[in-house]
Short mmCIF file of C-alpha atoms in Angstrom, two decimals:
data_model
loop_
_atom_site.label_atom_id
_atom_site.label_comp_id
_atom_site.label_asym_id
_atom_site.label_seq_id
_atom_site.Cartn_x
_atom_site.Cartn_y
_atom_site.Cartn_z
CA MET A 22 -0.14 -0.20 -0.16
CA ASN A 23 1.60 3.44 -0.95
CA TYR A 24 -1.54 5.31 0.72
CA PRO A 25 -2.23 7.40 2.35
CA THR A 26 1.11 9.30 1.53
CA PRO A 27 2.28 12.38 3.26
CA HIS A 28 0.18 14.60 0.96
CA ILE A 29 -2.78 12.90 0.39
CA ASN A 30 -5.14 11.68 3.27
CA ALA A 31 -7.15 8.91 1.26
CA THR A 32 -7.85 5.65 -0.16
CA PRO A 33 -7.86 4.71 -4.36
CA ALA A 34 -11.95 4.73 -3.97
CA ASP A 35 -12.16 7.76 -3.21
CA PHE A 36 -10.71 9.37 -6.58
CA ALA A 37 -12.40 9.10 -9.57
CA LYS A 38 -10.63 8.20 -12.73
CA THR A 39 -10.92 11.84 -14.28
CA VAL A 40 -9.18 14.95 -11.52
CA LEU A 41 -9.59 18.83 -12.37
CA MET A 42 -6.56 20.31 -10.63
CA PRO A 43 -7.07 24.33 -10.14
CA GLY A 44 -3.72 25.42 -8.42
CA ASP A 45 -5.66 27.35 -6.06
CA PRO A 46 -7.39 25.46 -3.11
CA LEU A 47 -10.29 27.64 -3.63
CA ARG A 48 -10.70 27.46 -6.95
CA ALA A 49 -11.38 23.09 -5.85
CA LYS A 50 -14.25 23.98 -3.26
CA PHE A 51 -15.57 26.41 -5.71
CA ILE A 52 -16.14 23.55 -8.46
CA ALA A 53 -17.06 21.11 -5.86
CA GLU A 54 -19.51 23.42 -4.31
CA ASN A 55 -21.49 25.14 -7.50
CA PHE A 56 -21.26 22.29 -10.36
CA LEU A 57 -20.64 18.91 -8.47
CA GLU A 58 -23.36 17.15 -6.91
CA ASN A 59 -23.30 14.80 -3.93
CA ALA A 60 -19.57 16.85 -3.51
CA LYS A 61 -17.66 14.64 -0.66
CA LEU A 62 -14.03 16.54 0.82
CA VAL A 63 -11.87 13.18 0.15
CA ASN A 64 -8.48 15.17 1.50
CA ASN A 65 -7.53 18.70 3.14
CA VAL A 66 -3.87 17.75 3.70
CA ARG A 67 -2.08 21.33 3.98
CA GLY A 68 -5.08 22.52 3.11
CA VAL A 69 -4.71 21.53 -0.01
CA GLN A 70 -8.73 20.35 -0.81
CA GLY A 71 -9.68 17.32 -2.86
CA TYR A 72 -13.46 16.78 -3.71
CA THR A 73 -15.16 14.07 -5.28
CA GLY A 74 -18.90 14.20 -7.08
CA LEU A 75 -21.38 13.97 -9.60
CA TYR A 76 -21.41 16.11 -12.67
CA LYS A 77 -24.43 15.40 -14.87
CA GLY A 78 -24.03 11.92 -13.75
CA THR A 79 -20.60 10.81 -13.88
CA ARG A 80 -17.98 10.83 -11.37
CA VAL A 81 -15.36 13.36 -11.23
CA SER A 82 -12.54 14.83 -8.57
CA VAL A 83 -11.34 18.19 -8.38
CA MET A 84 -7.70 18.80 -6.45
CA ALA A 85 -5.68 21.86 -6.20
CA SER A 86 -2.41 21.33 -7.09
CA GLY A 87 -0.35 24.31 -4.91
CA MET A 88 1.43 26.56 -6.93
CA GLY A 89 4.88 25.69 -8.65
CA MET A 90 6.08 22.39 -10.69
CA PRO A 91 7.50 20.90 -7.58
CA SER A 92 3.92 20.69 -5.94
CA ILE A 93 2.00 19.37 -8.47
CA GLY A 94 4.90 17.21 -9.14
CA ILE A 95 4.04 15.34 -6.02
CA TYR A 96 0.32 15.24 -6.02
CA SER A 97 0.40 14.82 -10.02
CA HIS A 98 2.45 11.25 -9.49
CA GLU A 99 0.39 10.35 -5.94
CA LEU A 100 -2.84 9.94 -8.24
CA TYR A 101 -1.37 8.33 -10.95
CA ASN A 102 1.02 6.16 -9.05
CA PHE A 103 -1.07 5.12 -5.81
CA PHE A 104 -4.69 6.44 -6.74
CA GLY A 105 -5.38 4.66 -9.97
CA VAL A 106 -6.23 8.22 -11.40
CA GLU A 107 -6.06 8.26 -14.93
CA ASN A 108 -6.58 11.30 -16.14
CA ILE A 109 -5.62 15.21 -14.92
CA ILE A 110 -7.12 18.39 -16.76
CA ARG A 111 -5.41 21.72 -15.28
CA VAL A 112 -7.73 24.27 -14.61
CA GLY A 113 -5.60 27.24 -13.49
CA SER A 114 -5.30 30.76 -15.27
CA ALA A 115 -2.17 32.11 -16.92
CA GLY A 116 -0.41 34.96 -18.43
CA ALA A 117 -0.99 36.17 -22.12
CA LEU A 118 2.13 36.77 -23.84
CA ARG A 119 0.89 37.48 -27.43
CA ALA A 120 -1.53 40.38 -27.78
CA ASP A 121 -3.90 38.26 -29.76
CA ILE A 122 -5.15 36.26 -26.75
CA LYS A 123 -6.71 38.81 -24.80
CA VAL A 124 -7.81 38.29 -20.74
CA ARG A 125 -10.70 35.91 -19.68
CA ASP A 126 -9.60 33.91 -23.47
CA ILE A 127 -8.71 30.46 -22.81
CA VAL A 128 -5.72 28.65 -23.91
CA ILE A 129 -5.61 24.65 -24.38
CA GLY A 130 -1.90 23.71 -23.87
CA MET A 131 -0.29 21.76 -26.74
CA GLY A 132 2.62 21.26 -25.71
CA ALA A 133 4.45 23.10 -22.81
CA CYS A 134 8.22 24.94 -23.14
CA THR A 135 9.63 25.46 -19.64
CA ASN A 136 12.63 26.87 -17.97
CA SER A 137 13.03 24.26 -15.43
CA SER A 138 15.06 21.54 -14.87
CA PHE A 139 12.48 18.90 -13.67
CA PRO A 140 12.31 16.85 -16.34
CA LYS A 141 16.14 16.59 -16.37
CA GLN A 142 15.06 13.53 -13.07
CA PHE A 143 13.86 10.65 -15.98
CA GLY A 144 17.53 11.28 -16.98
CA MET A 145 17.18 12.09 -20.59
CA PRO A 146 20.20 11.74 -22.70
CA GLY A 147 18.75 14.89 -24.69
CA ALA A 148 15.57 17.34 -24.24
CA PHE A 149 12.79 16.19 -23.53
CA THR A 150 9.80 18.23 -25.04
CA PRO A 151 6.56 18.08 -22.25
CA ILE A 152 2.87 17.43 -24.38
CA ALA A 153 -0.70 17.30 -23.88
CA ASP A 154 -2.21 13.53 -24.11
CA PHE A 155 -4.03 13.37 -27.34
CA THR A 156 -6.93 11.86 -27.07
CA LEU A 157 -7.71 14.76 -23.90
CA LEU A 158 -6.73 17.79 -26.54
CA GLU A 159 -9.19 16.72 -29.19
CA GLU A 160 -12.07 16.08 -26.57
CA THR A 161 -11.67 19.59 -25.53
CA VAL A 162 -10.81 20.98 -28.17
CA ASN A 163 -14.52 19.61 -29.89
CA VAL A 164 -15.83 20.65 -26.44
CA ALA A 165 -14.75 24.17 -26.34
CA ARG A 166 -16.32 24.96 -30.06
CA GLU A 167 -19.89 23.16 -29.41
CA HIS A 168 -19.58 26.18 -26.28
CA SER A 169 -18.34 28.16 -29.06
CA LEU A 170 -15.65 29.32 -26.45
CA SER A 171 -12.59 32.20 -27.40
CA PHE A 172 -10.00 29.80 -26.98
CA HIS A 173 -6.22 29.27 -28.28
CA VAL A 174 -4.53 26.12 -28.94
CA GLY A 175 -0.58 25.61 -28.66
CA ASN A 176 2.56 26.16 -26.36
CA LEU A 177 2.72 27.24 -22.97
CA LEU A 178 5.70 28.60 -21.21
CA SER A 179 6.00 26.91 -18.08
CA SER A 180 8.24 29.13 -15.24
CA ASP A 181 9.87 28.40 -12.23
CA THR A 182 9.58 32.36 -11.16
CA PHE A 183 6.84 34.47 -10.61
CA TYR A 184 9.10 37.56 -9.78
CA ASN A 185 11.64 37.66 -12.54
CA GLU A 186 14.94 39.84 -12.62
CA ASP A 187 14.75 40.18 -15.50
CA ALA A 188 10.93 41.63 -16.04
CA ASP A 189 10.75 41.12 -20.10
CA SER A 190 12.17 37.31 -20.57
CA SER A 191 8.88 35.91 -20.83
CA LEU A 192 8.08 38.23 -23.70
CA ILE A 193 11.31 37.11 -25.39
CA TRP A 194 8.77 33.19 -25.86
CA ALA A 195 6.07 34.84 -27.96
CA LYS A 196 8.45 35.26 -30.71
CA MET A 197 8.46 31.65 -31.38
CA GLY A 198 4.84 31.24 -31.04
CA VAL A 199 4.31 30.80 -27.26
CA MET A 200 0.41 31.53 -26.06
CA ALA A 201 0.93 32.47 -22.12
CA VAL A 202 2.94 31.80 -19.06
CA GLU A 203 2.05 29.95 -16.24
CA MET A 204 3.75 27.17 -13.42
CA GLU A 205 2.83 23.67 -13.63
CA ALA A 206 2.04 21.68 -16.96
CA ALA A 207 5.56 21.18 -18.71
CA ALA A 208 6.12 19.19 -14.51
CA LEU A 209 2.56 17.53 -15.02
CA TYR A 210 3.10 16.40 -18.96
CA SER A 211 6.69 15.38 -17.45
CA THR A 212 5.04 13.33 -15.18
CA ALA A 213 2.11 11.91 -16.78
CA ALA A 214 4.40 10.51 -19.45
CA ARG A 215 6.24 8.89 -17.19
CA SER A 216 3.37 7.04 -15.21
CA GLY A 217 1.74 5.96 -18.78
CA LYS A 218 -1.18 8.25 -17.84
CA ARG A 219 -3.30 11.59 -19.67
CA ALA A 220 -2.58 15.40 -18.94
CA LEU A 221 -3.98 17.86 -20.29
CA ALA A 222 -4.12 21.90 -19.35
CA VAL A 223 -6.51 24.35 -20.09
CA CYS A 224 -6.27 27.62 -18.91
CA THR A 225 -7.52 30.96 -19.07
CA ILE A 226 -6.14 34.28 -18.94
CA SER A 227 -5.96 36.05 -15.89
CA ASP A 228 -2.96 38.92 -17.08
CA SER A 229 -1.62 40.31 -19.96
CA LEU A 230 1.91 40.69 -19.97
CA VAL A 231 1.46 42.60 -23.49
CA SER A 232 -0.75 45.02 -22.10
CA GLY A 233 -0.85 45.55 -18.88
CA GLU A 234 -4.80 44.40 -18.17
CA ALA A 235 -5.40 42.46 -15.31
CA LEU A 236 -7.87 40.53 -12.54
CA ASP A 237 -8.30 40.47 -8.99
CA SER A 238 -7.59 37.12 -7.03
CA ASP A 239 -11.78 37.31 -6.52
CA ALA A 240 -11.68 37.05 -10.28
CA ARG A 241 -9.18 34.33 -10.93
CA GLN A 242 -11.01 32.07 -8.49
CA ASN A 243 -14.44 31.86 -8.18
CA SER A 244 -15.05 33.42 -12.70
CA PHE A 245 -13.39 31.35 -15.05
CA THR A 246 -16.71 29.07 -15.21
CA ASP A 247 -15.87 28.65 -18.97
CA MET A 248 -12.97 26.63 -18.48
CA MET A 249 -14.03 24.69 -15.30
CA LYS A 250 -17.50 23.42 -17.52
CA LEU A 251 -15.58 22.98 -20.12
CA ALA A 252 -12.83 20.55 -18.37
CA LEU A 253 -16.29 18.92 -16.77
CA ASP A 254 -18.13 18.40 -19.91
CA VAL A 255 -14.31 16.69 -21.21
CA ALA A 256 -14.29 14.28 -17.97
CA VAL A 257 -17.35 13.23 -19.15
CA LYS A 258 -16.83 12.66 -22.33
CA MET A 259 -14.01 10.29 -21.28
CA GLU A 260 -15.70 8.61 -18.45
CA SER A 261 -18.22 7.27 -21.46
CA LYS A 262 -14.89 6.21 -23.52
CA SER A 263 -13.47 4.33 -20.87
CA LEU A 264 -17.06 2.81 -20.19
CA SER A 265 -17.53 1.10 -24.28
#
């Protein structure tokens, strides 16, 4: 038995096969209270709240990851390898690096560049490229189109630094078409690849490094409902695929 762990006080039966993973524990609580029926708190170690309930009759879990790649690396590794989770959909916030991507747009990470050394732990003889699972990506794009959402698909930048001595360094990535900067996707994708599981990062643009526009913390926590419903509908589709 590899559970409970120092970070998750639960059993595999407590989690659905698909877990939505916001960084903010209060966003996990918001999703559970506003979208899940019969939501049950299954983890609260260190205040990292995890819930399982029903969405449109399908069992779905939501649990926070905390901030940064080391944190999501721990939680995703344990969910994949100890708790039987098959799919993790990160539902987070990101900062736009391009002028054509606006605040409140949704970005779907086909890949995740990074300035982190996180992937080096796997001992690859070259540069490993963290990418999303195609099945999750395809389902998410299809659902986003059905919902007529404003979304973009492409590369994210997963950064180890929020406060950077070189304030313009993130914008250099835009020259290569990178859409937005966040802090978790590359670690999630790497961990999923090593675990033989599925992962996708879906983020709402909370601020723009180009225009300077930004949402406050309350809006980031509670108002990204299009992204939340998108990920929940994808979770339902993934469950139906596993049963067919």
